[in-house]
Each structure stands twice: as structure tokens, then as C-alpha cells.
mmCIF file of C-alpha atoms in Angstrom:
data_model
loop_
_atom_site.group_PDB
_atom_site.id
_atom_site.type_symbol
_atom_site.label_atom_id
_atom_site.label_comp_id
_atom_site.label_asym_id
_atom_site.label_seq_id
_atom_site.Cartn_x
_atom_site.Cartn_y
_atom_site.Cartn_z
ATOM 1 C CA MET A 1 113.046 101.043 89.515
ATOM 2 C CA ALA A 2 111.423 101.636 86.120
ATOM 3 C CA GLY A 3 108.557 99.365 87.134
ATOM 4 C CA LEU A 4 107.974 101.423 90.297
ATOM 5 C CA VAL A 5 107.930 104.651 88.278
ATOM 6 C CA ASP A 6 105.390 103.124 85.881
ATOM 7 C CA ARG A 7 103.193 102.139 88.816
ATOM 8 C CA MET A 8 103.414 105.603 90.388
ATOM 9 C CA ARG A 9 102.472 107.523 87.272
ATOM 10 C CA LEU A 10 100.173 104.806 85.879
ATOM 11 C CA ARG A 11 101.496 104.852 82.332
ATOM 12 C CA PHE A 12 103.843 102.624 80.370
ATOM 13 C CA ASP A 13 106.541 104.335 78.301
ATOM 14 C CA ASP A 14 105.751 102.184 75.280
ATOM 15 C CA PRO A 15 102.519 103.439 73.612
ATOM 16 C CA VAL A 16 101.871 99.968 72.179
ATOM 17 C CA GLU A 17 102.107 98.441 75.634
ATOM 18 C CA GLU A 18 99.838 101.157 77.048
ATOM 19 C CA THR A 19 97.234 100.445 74.353
ATOM 20 C CA ALA A 20 97.433 96.740 75.082
ATOM 21 C CA PHE A 21 96.964 97.430 78.784
ATOM 22 C CA ARG A 22 93.912 99.591 78.087
ATOM 23 C CA LYS A 23 92.321 96.655 76.275
ATOM 24 C CA PHE A 24 93.315 94.313 79.098
ATOM 25 C CA TYR A 25 92.044 96.635 81.826
ATOM 26 C CA CYS A 26 88.976 98.281 80.287
ATOM 27 C CA LEU A 27 87.664 96.726 77.119
ATOM 28 C CA ARG A 28 87.561 93.106 78.199
ATOM 29 C CA PHE A 29 85.005 94.050 80.878
ATOM 30 C CA ARG A 30 82.763 96.188 78.717
ATOM 31 C CA HIS A 31 79.985 93.585 78.527
ATOM 32 C CA HIS A 32 79.676 94.048 82.306
ATOM 33 C CA THR A 33 79.368 97.770 81.656
ATOM 34 C CA GLY A 34 76.495 97.171 79.244
ATOM 35 C CA ILE A 35 74.630 95.042 81.783
ATOM 36 C CA ALA A 36 75.265 97.582 84.544
ATOM 37 C CA LEU A 37 73.933 100.398 82.367
ATOM 38 C CA LEU A 38 70.741 98.468 81.686
ATOM 39 C CA ALA A 39 70.285 97.824 85.408
ATOM 40 C CA GLY A 40 71.055 101.481 86.129
ATOM 41 C CA ALA A 41 68.460 102.635 83.607
ATOM 42 C CA ILE A 42 65.852 100.487 85.371
ATOM 43 C CA LEU A 43 66.818 101.950 88.760
ATOM 44 C CA ILE A 44 66.671 105.498 87.418
ATOM 45 C CA THR A 45 63.164 104.755 86.117
ATOM 46 C CA LEU A 46 62.098 103.408 89.521
ATOM 47 C CA PHE A 47 63.506 106.500 91.221
ATOM 48 C CA ALA A 48 61.284 108.570 88.933
ATOM 49 C CA LEU A 49 58.358 106.924 90.691
ATOM 50 C CA SER A 50 59.814 107.837 94.081
ATOM 51 C CA ASP A 51 60.216 111.451 92.890
ATOM 52 C CA TRP A 52 56.495 111.515 92.177
ATOM 53 C CA MET A 53 55.648 110.068 95.586
ATOM 54 C CA LEU A 54 57.875 112.515 97.471
ATOM 55 C CA ASP A 55 57.120 115.690 95.536
ATOM 56 C CA PRO A 56 54.315 115.438 92.938
ATOM 57 C CA ASP A 57 54.657 119.100 91.916
ATOM 58 C CA GLY A 58 58.432 119.203 91.529
ATOM 59 C CA ALA A 59 58.575 115.715 90.031
ATOM 60 C CA ARG A 60 57.269 116.782 86.626
ATOM 61 C CA ILE A 61 60.649 118.159 85.641
ATOM 62 C CA THR A 62 62.746 115.571 87.472
ATOM 63 C CA ILE A 63 60.858 112.679 85.880
ATOM 64 C CA ALA A 64 61.349 114.260 82.455
ATOM 65 C CA ILE A 65 65.090 114.551 83.137
ATOM 66 C CA ARG A 66 65.295 110.938 84.275
ATOM 67 C CA LEU A 67 63.203 109.407 81.487
ATOM 68 C CA PHE A 68 64.129 111.632 78.553
ATOM 69 C CA VAL A 69 67.776 112.470 79.282
ATOM 70 C CA ILE A 70 69.478 110.035 81.662
ATOM 71 C CA VAL A 71 67.767 106.771 80.674
ATOM 72 C CA PRO A 72 68.122 107.242 76.870
ATOM 73 C CA VAL A 73 71.811 108.154 77.238
ATOM 74 C CA MET A 74 72.455 105.097 79.414
ATOM 75 C CA LEU A 75 70.609 102.773 77.023
ATOM 76 C CA LEU A 76 72.405 104.248 74.010
ATOM 77 C CA PHE A 77 75.783 103.705 75.642
ATOM 78 C CA ALA A 78 74.773 100.193 76.749
ATOM 79 C CA TRP A 79 74.290 99.444 73.054
ATOM 80 C CA ALA A 80 77.429 101.329 71.979
ATOM 81 C CA VAL A 81 79.803 99.474 74.324
ATOM 82 C CA ARG A 82 79.166 96.286 72.340
ATOM 83 C CA GLN A 83 80.181 97.909 69.055
ATOM 84 C CA ARG A 84 83.756 97.680 67.792
ATOM 85 C CA TRP A 85 83.875 101.291 66.639
ATOM 86 C CA VAL A 86 83.616 102.483 70.238
ATOM 87 C CA ASP A 87 86.937 100.867 71.240
ATOM 88 C CA ASP A 88 89.060 103.968 70.665
ATOM 89 C CA VAL A 89 86.720 106.303 72.562
ATOM 90 C CA TYR A 90 85.371 103.891 75.176
ATOM 91 C CA GLU A 91 86.895 105.538 78.251
ATOM 92 C CA SER A 92 86.184 109.091 77.103
ATOM 93 C CA ALA A 93 82.585 108.184 76.270
ATOM 94 C CA ALA A 94 82.078 106.286 79.546
ATOM 95 C CA THR A 95 83.508 109.225 81.486
ATOM 96 C CA ALA A 96 81.229 111.669 79.645
ATOM 97 C CA VAL A 97 78.167 109.508 80.344
ATOM 98 C CA ALA A 98 79.049 109.170 84.044
ATOM 99 C CA CYS A 99 79.629 112.935 84.316
ATOM 100 C CA LEU A 100 76.315 113.644 82.582
ATOM 101 C CA VAL A 101 74.501 111.385 85.044
ATOM 102 C CA ALA A 102 76.193 113.121 88.006
ATOM 103 C CA VAL A 103 75.294 116.598 86.770
ATOM 104 C CA THR A 104 71.700 115.739 85.876
ATOM 105 C CA LEU A 105 71.202 113.997 89.226
ATOM 106 C CA ALA A 106 72.415 117.174 90.910
ATOM 107 C CA VAL A 107 69.785 119.144 88.969
ATOM 108 C CA ILE A 108 67.142 116.663 90.140
ATOM 109 C CA TYR A 109 68.233 116.939 93.775
ATOM 110 C CA VAL A 110 68.000 120.733 93.584
ATOM 111 C CA ARG A 111 64.551 120.641 91.991
ATOM 112 C CA ILE A 112 62.874 118.106 94.249
ATOM 113 C CA GLU A 113 61.719 118.829 97.781
ATOM 114 C CA ASP A 114 64.198 117.610 100.418
ATOM 115 C CA GLY A 115 66.555 116.679 97.603
ATOM 116 C CA LEU A 116 69.606 117.235 99.790
ATOM 117 C CA VAL A 117 68.562 114.278 101.941
ATOM 118 C CA ARG A 118 68.860 112.027 98.886
ATOM 119 C CA ALA A 119 71.775 113.799 97.196
ATOM 120 C CA GLY A 120 74.579 112.466 99.402
ATOM 121 C CA PRO A 121 73.640 108.776 99.188
ATOM 122 C CA GLY A 122 72.811 109.166 95.499
ATOM 123 C CA ILE A 123 76.190 110.643 94.552
ATOM 124 C CA VAL A 124 78.077 108.148 96.735
ATOM 125 C CA LEU A 125 76.181 105.264 95.090
ATOM 126 C CA LEU A 126 77.030 106.659 91.655
ATOM 127 C CA MET A 127 80.722 106.930 92.569
ATOM 128 C CA LEU A 128 80.864 103.397 93.963
ATOM 129 C CA SER A 129 78.992 101.839 91.048
ATOM 130 C CA THR A 130 81.282 103.627 88.592
ATOM 131 C CA ILE A 131 84.506 102.453 90.223
ATOM 132 C CA PHE A 132 83.349 98.858 90.701
ATOM 133 C CA ILE A 133 81.416 98.286 87.466
ATOM 134 C CA ILE A 134 82.775 100.603 84.779
ATOM 135 C CA ARG A 135 86.488 99.917 84.296
ATOM 136 C CA LEU A 136 88.202 103.274 83.766
ATOM 137 C CA ARG A 137 91.856 104.088 84.126
ATOM 138 C CA PHE A 138 92.623 106.335 87.096
ATOM 139 C CA ARG A 139 92.807 109.606 85.176
ATOM 140 C CA HIS A 140 89.351 109.062 83.660
ATOM 141 C CA PHE A 141 87.832 108.055 86.982
ATOM 142 C CA ALA A 142 89.437 111.115 88.608
ATOM 143 C CA VAL A 143 87.725 113.427 86.099
ATOM 144 C CA PHE A 144 84.348 111.806 86.747
ATOM 145 C CA SER A 145 84.672 111.712 90.544
ATOM 146 C CA LEU A 146 85.692 115.384 90.711
ATOM 147 C CA VAL A 147 82.717 116.333 88.515
ATOM 148 C CA ALA A 148 80.412 114.262 90.754
ATOM 149 C CA TRP A 149 81.872 115.881 93.896
ATOM 150 C CA ALA A 150 81.531 119.373 92.419
ATOM 151 C CA SER A 151 77.944 118.609 91.374
ATOM 152 C CA PHE A 152 77.096 117.635 94.940
ATOM 153 C CA MET A 153 78.728 120.788 96.282
ATOM 154 C CA ALA A 154 76.535 122.747 93.871
ATOM 155 C CA VAL A 155 73.508 121.039 95.430
ATOM 156 C CA ILE A 156 74.755 122.138 98.871
ATOM 157 C CA ALA A 157 75.155 125.726 97.635
ATOM 158 C CA ALA A 158 71.685 125.706 96.064
ATOM 159 C CA SER A 159 70.147 124.323 99.262
ATOM 160 C CA ALA A 160 71.220 127.211 101.456
ATOM 161 C CA ARG A 161 68.115 126.949 103.630
ATOM 162 C CA SER A 162 68.792 123.322 104.556
ATOM 163 C CA GLU A 163 69.960 122.212 107.985
ATOM 164 C CA PRO A 164 73.678 123.047 108.410
ATOM 165 C CA ALA A 165 74.312 119.740 110.194
ATOM 166 C CA LEU A 166 72.871 117.788 107.261
ATOM 167 C CA SER A 167 74.954 119.791 104.797
ATOM 168 C CA VAL A 168 78.149 119.181 106.757
ATOM 169 C CA ALA A 169 77.485 115.478 107.286
ATOM 170 C CA SER A 170 76.589 114.939 103.620
ATOM 171 C CA SER A 171 79.632 116.923 102.459
ATOM 172 C CA LEU A 172 81.918 114.826 104.636
ATOM 173 C CA ALA A 173 80.377 111.577 103.339
ATOM 174 C CA VAL A 174 80.705 112.557 99.682
ATOM 175 C CA SER A 175 84.230 113.933 100.205
ATOM 176 C CA ALA A 176 85.239 110.699 101.933
ATOM 177 C CA ALA A 177 83.778 108.725 99.021
ATOM 178 C CA LEU A 178 85.831 110.885 96.650
ATOM 179 C CA VAL A 179 89.094 110.219 98.510
ATOM 180 C CA LEU A 180 88.434 106.502 98.964
ATOM 181 C CA GLY A 181 87.285 106.149 95.366
ATOM 182 C CA LEU A 182 90.421 107.823 94.021
ATOM 183 C CA TYR A 183 92.629 105.689 96.236
ATOM 184 C CA GLY A 184 90.782 102.526 95.237
ATOM 185 C CA ALA A 185 90.970 103.390 91.536
ATOM 186 C CA TRP A 186 94.702 104.128 91.748
ATOM 187 C CA THR A 187 95.431 100.961 93.742
ATOM 188 C CA ARG A 188 93.439 98.698 91.435
ATOM 189 C CA GLU A 189 95.021 100.083 88.288
ATOM 190 C CA SER A 190 98.494 99.928 89.819
ATOM 191 C CA GLU A 191 98.044 96.255 90.743
ATOM 192 C CA ASN A 192 96.556 95.445 87.338
ATOM 193 C CA ARG A 193 99.534 97.038 85.603
ATOM 194 C CA ARG A 194 101.831 94.806 87.630
ATOM 195 C CA GLU A 195 99.674 91.774 86.791
ATOM 196 C CA PHE A 196 99.668 92.743 83.112
ATOM 197 C CA ARG A 197 103.465 92.794 83.063
ATOM 198 C CA LEU A 198 103.527 89.242 84.455
ATOM 199 C CA PHE A 199 101.614 87.816 81.477
#
């Protein structure tokens, strides 16, 4: 029964065991996080080029945001995840970086012409890449995913003149990604806690 309660609330009673699980679940995969951040920084840079092609006038600001805010933060964290001093703040820092990317992407989608068309797929891609590549315990992923969802809803609100059908369809897609992402994050952590106990 105690094991079921632990799985439901996703926390071990023993703080030492919880710390050990955090290392087992998150920190042992952080080199993957570093690689993913480098790849993400490259993709963000390439999307800056697409901003310019789609909206040369509006792209001046969006390219600056991509190249001078998002990319440096991602590269800095890609370096930081390999440092021992980041162990204690790894999840909080990763969550903050992911939230920053979600919010700044929302700003880009508002600024660029027809940004709403790209906003839905962009936010969904960010959610999926975060859950599959950056190992965060459920509560940290929940904070990020809710910030990402709220950022997209802000794009919808700022794009009041867009087609209602597109707004509805995009909202449903991002909301579905939120629900599925939360369920996937909870399920994976729950199963990993059970696996951890078997060692």
C-alpha cells in the first residue's frame, strides 16, 4: 500500500531516497540534455532564417530574440549541465530555461506575420522535446508545460484578428499536447520510481 501511495504522489518519504532517485532519474541523463540543447540552439538559429524569409520587416526583432536571448541561454545551460555545481539546481534551472524559451517563442509568434500558424506546432514541438529529452520530475515538467500552454494562449489572445477556426484548432492541439505530456510525464516517473525500488 505504501508503494502505491508513493507512486500516486510521486515522492518517497525518505529524503535521502528521494535525492538518490533524483540522481537516478534526472542527473544520469544530463549529457543527453547538453547535446539536445546544442541541437536546439542550431534549430533556433535556422528558424531565424525562416523568420527573415516569411516576414523581413518583423524579423528584425524576432531574429534578435532568437540569436541574442534564446540561443545564448541554451548554450550557457548546455555548458552548465556538465558542471558538478549545477547538480542541486539542475531541475529548477532546466525548468526556468524551458519556460524562458516558451515565453520568448510566444513573443516571436506575436511579432511575426502569420505567427499563429507556426505557434501551435512550435509549442507542441517544444513540449514534446522537453518531455522526451530533458528528464524532469513531474512537478517540474508540469510547471513548464503550464507556462508553455499559457504562453500559447497569450498568442491566441494577441492574434484576435486571426481566423477563428485556426485559433480553435491550434488551441485544441496545444491543449491535447498539454494533457498527453502531463500524463506521459507522470507515467514515466511513476514507472521509474518502481524500477528504482527494485535495484
